[in-house]
mmCIF file of C-alpha atoms and ligand atoms in Angstrom:
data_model
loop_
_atom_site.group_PDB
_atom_site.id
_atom_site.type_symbol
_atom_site.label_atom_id
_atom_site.label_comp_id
_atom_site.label_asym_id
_atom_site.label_seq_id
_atom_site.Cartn_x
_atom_site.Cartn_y
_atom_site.Cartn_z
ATOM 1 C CA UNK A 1 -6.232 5.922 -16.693
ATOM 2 C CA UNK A 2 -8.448 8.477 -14.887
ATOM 3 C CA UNK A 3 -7.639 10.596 -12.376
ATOM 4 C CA UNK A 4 -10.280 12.783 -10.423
ATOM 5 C CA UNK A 5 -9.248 15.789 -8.319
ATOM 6 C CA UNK A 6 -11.546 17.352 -5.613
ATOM 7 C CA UNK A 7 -14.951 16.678 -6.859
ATOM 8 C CA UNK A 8 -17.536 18.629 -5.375
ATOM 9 C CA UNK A 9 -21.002 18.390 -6.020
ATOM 10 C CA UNK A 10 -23.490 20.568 -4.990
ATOM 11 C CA UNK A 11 -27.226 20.324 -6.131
ATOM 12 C CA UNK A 12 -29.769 23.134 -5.201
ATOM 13 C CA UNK A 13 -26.896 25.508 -4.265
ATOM 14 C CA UNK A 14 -28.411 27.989 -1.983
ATOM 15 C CA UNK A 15 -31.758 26.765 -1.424
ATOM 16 C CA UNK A 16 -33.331 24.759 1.486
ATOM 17 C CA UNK A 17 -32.932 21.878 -0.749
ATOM 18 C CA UNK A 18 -29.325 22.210 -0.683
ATOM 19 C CA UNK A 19 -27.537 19.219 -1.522
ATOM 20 C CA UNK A 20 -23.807 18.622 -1.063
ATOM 21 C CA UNK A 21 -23.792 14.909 -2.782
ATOM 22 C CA UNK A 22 -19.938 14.786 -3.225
ATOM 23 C CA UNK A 23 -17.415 16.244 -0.841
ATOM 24 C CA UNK A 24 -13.914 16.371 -2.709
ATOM 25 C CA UNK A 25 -13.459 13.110 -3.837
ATOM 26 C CA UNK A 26 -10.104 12.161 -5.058
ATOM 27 C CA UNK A 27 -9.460 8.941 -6.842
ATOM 28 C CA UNK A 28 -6.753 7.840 -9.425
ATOM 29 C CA UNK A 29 -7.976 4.739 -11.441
ATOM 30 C CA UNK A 30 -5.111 2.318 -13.007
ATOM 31 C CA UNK A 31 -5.369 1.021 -16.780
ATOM 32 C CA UNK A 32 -7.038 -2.588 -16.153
ATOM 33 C CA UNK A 33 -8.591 -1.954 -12.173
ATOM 34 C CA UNK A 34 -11.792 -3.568 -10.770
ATOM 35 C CA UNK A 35 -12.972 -1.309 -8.939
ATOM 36 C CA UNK A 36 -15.995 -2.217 -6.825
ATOM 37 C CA UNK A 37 -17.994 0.918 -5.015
ATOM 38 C CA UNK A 38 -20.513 0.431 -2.289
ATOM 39 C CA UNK A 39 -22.603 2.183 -0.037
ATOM 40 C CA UNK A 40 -25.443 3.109 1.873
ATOM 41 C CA UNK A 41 -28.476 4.965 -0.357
ATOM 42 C CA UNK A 42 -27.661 8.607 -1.177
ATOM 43 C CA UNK A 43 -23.724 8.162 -0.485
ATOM 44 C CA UNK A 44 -23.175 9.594 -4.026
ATOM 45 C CA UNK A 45 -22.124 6.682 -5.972
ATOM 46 C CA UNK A 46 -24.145 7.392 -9.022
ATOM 47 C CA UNK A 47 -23.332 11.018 -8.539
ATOM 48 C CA UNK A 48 -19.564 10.296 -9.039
ATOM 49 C CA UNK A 49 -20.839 7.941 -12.195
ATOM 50 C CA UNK A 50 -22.794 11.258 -13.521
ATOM 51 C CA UNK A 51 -19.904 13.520 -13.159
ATOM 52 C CA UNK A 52 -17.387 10.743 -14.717
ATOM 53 C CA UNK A 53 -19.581 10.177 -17.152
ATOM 54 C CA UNK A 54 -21.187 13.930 -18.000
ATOM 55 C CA UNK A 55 -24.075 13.800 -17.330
ATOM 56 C CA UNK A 56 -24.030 16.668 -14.533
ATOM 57 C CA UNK A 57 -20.954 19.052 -14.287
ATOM 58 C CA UNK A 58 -19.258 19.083 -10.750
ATOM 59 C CA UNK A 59 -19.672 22.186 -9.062
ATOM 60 C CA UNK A 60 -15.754 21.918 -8.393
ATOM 61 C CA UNK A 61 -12.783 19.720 -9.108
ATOM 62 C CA UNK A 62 -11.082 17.901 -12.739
ATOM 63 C CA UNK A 63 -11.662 14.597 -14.191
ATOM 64 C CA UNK A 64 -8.562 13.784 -16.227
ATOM 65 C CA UNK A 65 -8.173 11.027 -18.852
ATOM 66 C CA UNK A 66 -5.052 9.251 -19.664
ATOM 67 C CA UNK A 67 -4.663 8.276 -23.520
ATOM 68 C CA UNK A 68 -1.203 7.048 -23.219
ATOM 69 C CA UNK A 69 1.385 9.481 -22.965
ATOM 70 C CA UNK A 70 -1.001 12.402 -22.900
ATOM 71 C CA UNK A 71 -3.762 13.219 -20.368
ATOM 72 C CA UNK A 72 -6.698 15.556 -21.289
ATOM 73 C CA UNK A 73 -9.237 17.306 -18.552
ATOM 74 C CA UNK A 74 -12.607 16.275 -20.113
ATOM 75 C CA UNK A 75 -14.524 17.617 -17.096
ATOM 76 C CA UNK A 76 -16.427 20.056 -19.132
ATOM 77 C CA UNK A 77 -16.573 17.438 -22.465
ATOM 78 C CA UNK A 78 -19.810 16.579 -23.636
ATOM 79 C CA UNK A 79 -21.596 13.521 -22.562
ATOM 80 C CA UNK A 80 -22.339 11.709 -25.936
ATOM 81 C CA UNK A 81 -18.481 12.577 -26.760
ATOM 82 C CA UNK A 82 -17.302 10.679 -23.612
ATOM 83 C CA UNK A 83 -20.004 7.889 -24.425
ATOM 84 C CA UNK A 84 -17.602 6.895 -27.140
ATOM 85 C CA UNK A 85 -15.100 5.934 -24.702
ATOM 86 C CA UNK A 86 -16.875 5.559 -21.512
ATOM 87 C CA UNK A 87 -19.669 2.478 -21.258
ATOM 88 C CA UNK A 88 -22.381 2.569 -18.672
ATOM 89 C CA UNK A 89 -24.955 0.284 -17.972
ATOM 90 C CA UNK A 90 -27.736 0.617 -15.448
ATOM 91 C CA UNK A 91 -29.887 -1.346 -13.081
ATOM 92 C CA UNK A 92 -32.837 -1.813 -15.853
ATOM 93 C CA UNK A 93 -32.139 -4.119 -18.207
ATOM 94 C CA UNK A 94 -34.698 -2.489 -20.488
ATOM 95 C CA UNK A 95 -32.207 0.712 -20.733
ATOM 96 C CA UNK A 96 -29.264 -0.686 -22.711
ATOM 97 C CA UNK A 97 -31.121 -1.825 -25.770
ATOM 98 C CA UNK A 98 -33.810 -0.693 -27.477
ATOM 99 C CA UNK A 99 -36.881 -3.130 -27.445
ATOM 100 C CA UNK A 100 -38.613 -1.949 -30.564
ATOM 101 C CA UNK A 101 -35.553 -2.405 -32.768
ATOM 102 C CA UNK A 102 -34.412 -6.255 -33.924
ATOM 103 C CA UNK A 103 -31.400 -7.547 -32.522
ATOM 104 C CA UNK A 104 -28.809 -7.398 -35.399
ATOM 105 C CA UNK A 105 -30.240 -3.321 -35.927
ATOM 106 C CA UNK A 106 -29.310 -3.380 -32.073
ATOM 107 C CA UNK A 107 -25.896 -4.181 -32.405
ATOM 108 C CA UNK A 108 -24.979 -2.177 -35.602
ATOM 109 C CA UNK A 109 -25.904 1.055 -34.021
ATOM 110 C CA UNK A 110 -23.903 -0.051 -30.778
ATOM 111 C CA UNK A 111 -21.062 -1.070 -33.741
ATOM 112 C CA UNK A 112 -21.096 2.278 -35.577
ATOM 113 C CA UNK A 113 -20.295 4.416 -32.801
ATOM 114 C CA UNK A 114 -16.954 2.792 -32.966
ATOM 115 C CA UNK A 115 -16.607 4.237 -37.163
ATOM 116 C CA UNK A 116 -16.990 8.015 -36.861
ATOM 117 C CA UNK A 117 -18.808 9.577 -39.713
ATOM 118 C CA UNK A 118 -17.848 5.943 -41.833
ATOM 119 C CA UNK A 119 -20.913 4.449 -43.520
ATOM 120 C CA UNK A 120 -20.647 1.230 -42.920
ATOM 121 C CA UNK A 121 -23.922 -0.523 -43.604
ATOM 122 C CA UNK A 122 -25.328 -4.791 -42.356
ATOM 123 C CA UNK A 123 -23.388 -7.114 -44.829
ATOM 124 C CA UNK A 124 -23.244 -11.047 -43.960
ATOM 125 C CA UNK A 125 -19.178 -10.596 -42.861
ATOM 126 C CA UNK A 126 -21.017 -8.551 -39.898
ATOM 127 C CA UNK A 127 -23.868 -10.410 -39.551
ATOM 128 C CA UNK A 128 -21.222 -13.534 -38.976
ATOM 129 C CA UNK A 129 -19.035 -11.210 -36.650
ATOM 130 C CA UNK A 130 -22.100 -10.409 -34.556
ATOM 131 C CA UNK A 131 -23.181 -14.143 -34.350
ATOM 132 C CA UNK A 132 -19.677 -14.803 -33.327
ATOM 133 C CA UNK A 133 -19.904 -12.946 -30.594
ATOM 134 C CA UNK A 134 -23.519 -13.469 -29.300
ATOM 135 C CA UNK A 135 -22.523 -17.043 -29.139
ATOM 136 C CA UNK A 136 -20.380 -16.609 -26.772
ATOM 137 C CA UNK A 137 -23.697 -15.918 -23.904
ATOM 138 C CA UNK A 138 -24.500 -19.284 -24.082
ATOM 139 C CA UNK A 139 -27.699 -18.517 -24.499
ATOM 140 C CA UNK A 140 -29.208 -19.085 -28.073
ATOM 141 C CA UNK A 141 -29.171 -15.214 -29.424
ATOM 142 C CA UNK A 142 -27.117 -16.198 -32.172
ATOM 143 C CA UNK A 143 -30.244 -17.357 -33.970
ATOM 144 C CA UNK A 144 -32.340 -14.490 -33.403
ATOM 145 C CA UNK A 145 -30.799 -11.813 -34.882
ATOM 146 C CA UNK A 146 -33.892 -10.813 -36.227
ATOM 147 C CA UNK A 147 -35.788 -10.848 -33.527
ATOM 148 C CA UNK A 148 -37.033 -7.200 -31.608
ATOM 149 C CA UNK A 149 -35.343 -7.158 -28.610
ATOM 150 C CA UNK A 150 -38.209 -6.821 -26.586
ATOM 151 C CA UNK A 151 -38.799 -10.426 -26.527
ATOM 152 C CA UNK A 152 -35.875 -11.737 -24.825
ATOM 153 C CA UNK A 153 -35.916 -11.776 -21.005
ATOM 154 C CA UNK A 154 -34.737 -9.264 -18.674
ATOM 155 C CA UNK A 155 -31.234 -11.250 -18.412
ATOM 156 C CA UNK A 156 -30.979 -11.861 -21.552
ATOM 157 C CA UNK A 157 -31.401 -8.133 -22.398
ATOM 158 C CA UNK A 158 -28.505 -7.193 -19.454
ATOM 159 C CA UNK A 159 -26.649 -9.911 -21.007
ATOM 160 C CA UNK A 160 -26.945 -8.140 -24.394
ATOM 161 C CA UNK A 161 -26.289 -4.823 -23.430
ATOM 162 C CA UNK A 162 -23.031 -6.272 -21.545
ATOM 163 C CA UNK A 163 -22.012 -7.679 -24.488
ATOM 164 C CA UNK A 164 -22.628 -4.881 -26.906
ATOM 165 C CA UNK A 165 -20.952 -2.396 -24.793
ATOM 166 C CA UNK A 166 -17.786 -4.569 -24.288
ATOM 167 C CA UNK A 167 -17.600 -4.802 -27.918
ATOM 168 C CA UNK A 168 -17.475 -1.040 -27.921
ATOM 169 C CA UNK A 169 -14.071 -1.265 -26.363
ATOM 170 C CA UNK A 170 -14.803 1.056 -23.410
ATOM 171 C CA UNK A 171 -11.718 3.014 -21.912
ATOM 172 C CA UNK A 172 -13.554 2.782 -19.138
ATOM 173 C CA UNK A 173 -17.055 0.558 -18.114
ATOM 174 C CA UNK A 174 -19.209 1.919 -15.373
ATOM 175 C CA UNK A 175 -21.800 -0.829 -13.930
ATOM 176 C CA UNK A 176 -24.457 0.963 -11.484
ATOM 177 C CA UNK A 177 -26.241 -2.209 -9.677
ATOM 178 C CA UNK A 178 -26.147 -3.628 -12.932
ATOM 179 C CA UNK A 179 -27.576 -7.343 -11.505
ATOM 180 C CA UNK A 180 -29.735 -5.148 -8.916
ATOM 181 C CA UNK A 181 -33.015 -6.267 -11.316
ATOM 182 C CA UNK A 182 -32.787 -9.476 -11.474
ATOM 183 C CA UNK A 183 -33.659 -12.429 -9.851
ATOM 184 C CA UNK A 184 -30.696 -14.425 -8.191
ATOM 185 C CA UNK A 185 -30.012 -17.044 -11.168
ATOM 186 C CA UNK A 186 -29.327 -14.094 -13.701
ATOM 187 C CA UNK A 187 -28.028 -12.006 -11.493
ATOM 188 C CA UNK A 188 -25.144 -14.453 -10.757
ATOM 189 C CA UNK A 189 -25.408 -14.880 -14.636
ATOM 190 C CA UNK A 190 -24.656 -11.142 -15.503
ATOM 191 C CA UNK A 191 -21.793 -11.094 -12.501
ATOM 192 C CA UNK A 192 -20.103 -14.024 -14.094
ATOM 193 C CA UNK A 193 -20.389 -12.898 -17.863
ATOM 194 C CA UNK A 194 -19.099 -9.532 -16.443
ATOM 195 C CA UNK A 195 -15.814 -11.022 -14.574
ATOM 196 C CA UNK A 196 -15.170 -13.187 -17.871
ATOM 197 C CA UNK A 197 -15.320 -10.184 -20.382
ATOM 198 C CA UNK A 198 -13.414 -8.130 -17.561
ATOM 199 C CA UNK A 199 -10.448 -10.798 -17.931
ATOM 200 C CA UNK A 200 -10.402 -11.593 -21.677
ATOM 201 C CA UNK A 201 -11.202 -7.641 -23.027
ATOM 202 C CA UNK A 202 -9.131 -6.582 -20.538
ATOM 203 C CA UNK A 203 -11.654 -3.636 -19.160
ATOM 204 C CA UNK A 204 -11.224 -0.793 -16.678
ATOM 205 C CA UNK A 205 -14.331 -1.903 -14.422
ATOM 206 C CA UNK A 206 -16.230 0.424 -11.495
ATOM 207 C CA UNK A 207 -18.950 -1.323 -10.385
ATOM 208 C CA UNK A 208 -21.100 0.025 -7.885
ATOM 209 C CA UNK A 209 -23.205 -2.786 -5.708
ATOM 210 C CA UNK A 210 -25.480 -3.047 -3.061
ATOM 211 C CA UNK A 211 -24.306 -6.777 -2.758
ATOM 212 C CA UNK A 212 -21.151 -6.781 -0.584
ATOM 213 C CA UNK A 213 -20.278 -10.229 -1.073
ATOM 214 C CA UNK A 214 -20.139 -9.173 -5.030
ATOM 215 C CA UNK A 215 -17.816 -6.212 -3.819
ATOM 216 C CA UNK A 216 -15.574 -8.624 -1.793
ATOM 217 C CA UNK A 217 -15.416 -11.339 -4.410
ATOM 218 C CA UNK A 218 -15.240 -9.230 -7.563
ATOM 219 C CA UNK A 219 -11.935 -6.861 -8.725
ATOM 220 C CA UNK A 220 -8.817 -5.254 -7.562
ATOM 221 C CA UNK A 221 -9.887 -2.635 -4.885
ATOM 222 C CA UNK A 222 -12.893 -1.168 -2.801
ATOM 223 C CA UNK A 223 -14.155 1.548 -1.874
ATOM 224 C CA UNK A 224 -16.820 2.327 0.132
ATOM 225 C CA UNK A 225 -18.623 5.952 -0.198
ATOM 226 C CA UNK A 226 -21.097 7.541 2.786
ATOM 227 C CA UNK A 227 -22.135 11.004 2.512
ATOM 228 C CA UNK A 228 -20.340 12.420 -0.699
ATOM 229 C CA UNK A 229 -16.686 10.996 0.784
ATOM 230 C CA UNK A 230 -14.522 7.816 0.077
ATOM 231 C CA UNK A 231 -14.746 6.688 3.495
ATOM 232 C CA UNK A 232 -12.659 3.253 2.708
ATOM 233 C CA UNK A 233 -10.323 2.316 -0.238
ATOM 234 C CA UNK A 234 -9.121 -1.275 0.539
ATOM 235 C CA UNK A 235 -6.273 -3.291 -2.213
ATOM 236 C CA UNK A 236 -6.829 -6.508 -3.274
ATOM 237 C CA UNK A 237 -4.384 -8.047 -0.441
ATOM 238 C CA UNK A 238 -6.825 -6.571 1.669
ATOM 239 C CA UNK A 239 -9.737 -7.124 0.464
ATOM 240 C CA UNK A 240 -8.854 -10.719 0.321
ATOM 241 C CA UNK A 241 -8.916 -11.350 3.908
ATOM 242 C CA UNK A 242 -11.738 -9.183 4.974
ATOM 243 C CA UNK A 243 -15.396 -10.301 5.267
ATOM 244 C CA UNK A 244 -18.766 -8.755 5.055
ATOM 245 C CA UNK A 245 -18.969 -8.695 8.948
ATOM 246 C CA UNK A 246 -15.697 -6.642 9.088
ATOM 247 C CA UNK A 247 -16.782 -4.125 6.619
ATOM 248 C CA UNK A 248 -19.536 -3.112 8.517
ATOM 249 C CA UNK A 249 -17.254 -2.664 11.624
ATOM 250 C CA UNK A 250 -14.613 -0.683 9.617
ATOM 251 C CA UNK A 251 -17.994 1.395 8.925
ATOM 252 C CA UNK A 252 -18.686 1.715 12.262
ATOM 253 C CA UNK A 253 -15.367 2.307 13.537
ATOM 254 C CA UNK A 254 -15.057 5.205 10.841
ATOM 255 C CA UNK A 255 -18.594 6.661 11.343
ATOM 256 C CA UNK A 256 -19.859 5.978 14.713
ATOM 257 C CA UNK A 257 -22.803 4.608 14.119
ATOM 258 C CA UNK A 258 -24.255 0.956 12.638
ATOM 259 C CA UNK A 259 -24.631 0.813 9.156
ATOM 260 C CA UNK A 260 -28.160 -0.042 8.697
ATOM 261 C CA UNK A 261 -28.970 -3.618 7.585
ATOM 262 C CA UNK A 262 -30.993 -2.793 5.271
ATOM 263 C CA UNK A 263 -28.659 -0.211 3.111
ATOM 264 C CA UNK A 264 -26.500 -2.843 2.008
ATOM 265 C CA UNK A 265 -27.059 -6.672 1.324
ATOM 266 C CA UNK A 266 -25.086 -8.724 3.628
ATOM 267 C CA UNK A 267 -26.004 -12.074 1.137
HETATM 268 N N1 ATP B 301 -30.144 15.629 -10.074
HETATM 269 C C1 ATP B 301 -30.173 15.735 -8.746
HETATM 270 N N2 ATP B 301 -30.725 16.814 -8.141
HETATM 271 C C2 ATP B 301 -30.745 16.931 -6.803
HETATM 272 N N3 ATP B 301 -30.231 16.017 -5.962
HETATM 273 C C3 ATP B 301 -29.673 14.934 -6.494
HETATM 274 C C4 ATP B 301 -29.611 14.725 -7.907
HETATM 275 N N4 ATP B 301 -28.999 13.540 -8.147
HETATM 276 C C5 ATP B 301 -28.691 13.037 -6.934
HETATM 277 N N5 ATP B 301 -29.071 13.863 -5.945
HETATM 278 C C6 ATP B 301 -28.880 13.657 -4.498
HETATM 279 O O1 ATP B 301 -27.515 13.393 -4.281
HETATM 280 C C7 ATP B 301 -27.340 12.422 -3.248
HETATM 281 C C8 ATP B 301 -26.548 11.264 -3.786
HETATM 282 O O2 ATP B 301 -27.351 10.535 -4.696
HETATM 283 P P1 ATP B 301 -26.816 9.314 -5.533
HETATM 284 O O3 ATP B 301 -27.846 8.982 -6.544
HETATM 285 O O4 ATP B 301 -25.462 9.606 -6.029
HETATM 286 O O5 ATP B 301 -26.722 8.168 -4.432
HETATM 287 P P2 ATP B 301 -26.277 6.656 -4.573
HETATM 288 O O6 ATP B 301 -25.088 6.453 -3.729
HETATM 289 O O7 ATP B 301 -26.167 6.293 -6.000
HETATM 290 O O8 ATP B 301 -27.520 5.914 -3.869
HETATM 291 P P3 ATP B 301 -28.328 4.611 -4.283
HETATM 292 O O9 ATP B 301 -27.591 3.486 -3.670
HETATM 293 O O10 ATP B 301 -29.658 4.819 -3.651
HETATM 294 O O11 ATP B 301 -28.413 4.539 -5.769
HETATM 295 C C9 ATP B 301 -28.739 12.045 -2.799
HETATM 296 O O12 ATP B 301 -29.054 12.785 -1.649
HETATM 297 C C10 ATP B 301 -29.607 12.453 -3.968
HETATM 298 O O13 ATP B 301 -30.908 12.765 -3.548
HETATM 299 MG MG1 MG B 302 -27.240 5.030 -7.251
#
């Protein structure tokens, strides 16, 4: 699905403020992987997410994509290009949607990316289809369609924007501490909502979290980043029997030193 070679990424090349924020990472993803992605702050999580996504170009290294039979090196593609085929959503819920906008515009301009250059304009069949779907939160939305966006609640909003980008069909979905925001109800909301749409869509998941019982419970694989590497990449048989106690000895037992209580969440 996507394979990265060798990732290096250097910021400030050269100057005191030199940065080496990935250290040739290598990583193959697999068509219809969980991947969850901890570590401590700075380890270069959303770095990798940046380069996978294009937002910064690597200072070395390829990020291949797999489209069935053929794979094509988009390291050097442009980001909105990629966007069609790569979701992302962030820690603020206020990012994926725009408040100002009502919820049905919302979701047609999330729908259109899907229909390059096709006009397709808001007709009752898609007012229905988007209805359809919102009703599947649980949470009401359905009937608001015309309501701005910046009156539903943060959850709701992360809720939303998990939703809209699923519908998007994402090749790949990248969740940075996407329940990080919110408070413990809709956080276990939004980590629910995200394992069911995982299941029935079918998704290629990364999900970076601070919350290692989320990483332990959640997906197919972990790794764990410090420092720019992959310092552990544990398979689901694994990751099955391990607890949040022995990840932090595998850390220390790799690194030498304690991880720090507070860079990671036992809860
Ligand atoms: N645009 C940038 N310019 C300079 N340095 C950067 C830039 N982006 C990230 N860094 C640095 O790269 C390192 C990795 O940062 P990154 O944001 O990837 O960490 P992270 O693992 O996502 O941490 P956190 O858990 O705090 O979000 C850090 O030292 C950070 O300061
Ligand atoms: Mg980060």
């Amino acid at each position: 699905m996507v394979r990265i070679e060798n990732l290096d990424m250097v910021f400030n090349r050269g100057t005191p403020d030199e940065n080496h924020a990935l250290k040739n990472v290598r990583l193959t993803v697999q068509a219809g992987d969980f991947i969850t992605l901890i570590g401590s702050n700075g380890a270069g999580k959303s770095t990798l997410y940046n380069a996978i996504a294009g937002t910064y170009l690597p200072t070395a290294g390829r990020i291949l994509v797999r489209d069935e039979e053929t794979e094509r090196d988009i390291t050097r593609e442009a980001e909105y290009k990629r966007a069609r085929y790569i979701g992302r959503i962030f820690q603020n819920p206020l990012l994926g949607t725009a408040g100002k906008m009502s919820l049905e515009h919302n979701m047609m301009i999330c729908h259109k990316k899907g229909y390059k250059g096709l006009r397709i304009s808001l007709n009752q069949k898609m007012r229905d289809y988007f209805r359809e779907n919102l009703r599947t939160l649980g949470m009401g939305l359905e009937n608001r369609l015309n309501d701005n966006v910046e009156l539903f609640s943060g959850g709701q909003r992360q809720a939303l924007t998990l939703l809209m980008t699923v519908m998007s069909k994402p090749a790949l979905l990248l969740l940075d501490e996407h329940t990080a925001a919110l408070d413990p109800r809709n956080a276990e909301m939004i980590m629910d909502l995200t394992l069911r749409f995982a299941a029935d869509y079918r998704l290629t998941v990364m999900m970076i979290t601070h919350n290692m019982a989320h990483a332990l419970e959640a997906g197919n694989r972990l790794l764990m980043m410090d420092g720019g590497e992959i310092i552990l990449d544990i398979d689901a048989a694994e990751k099955a029997k391990l607890s949040t106690g022995d990840i932090v000895q595998r850390f220390k037992d790799i690194k030498n030193r304690e991880l720090a209580n507070d860079e990671m969440l036992l809860g």
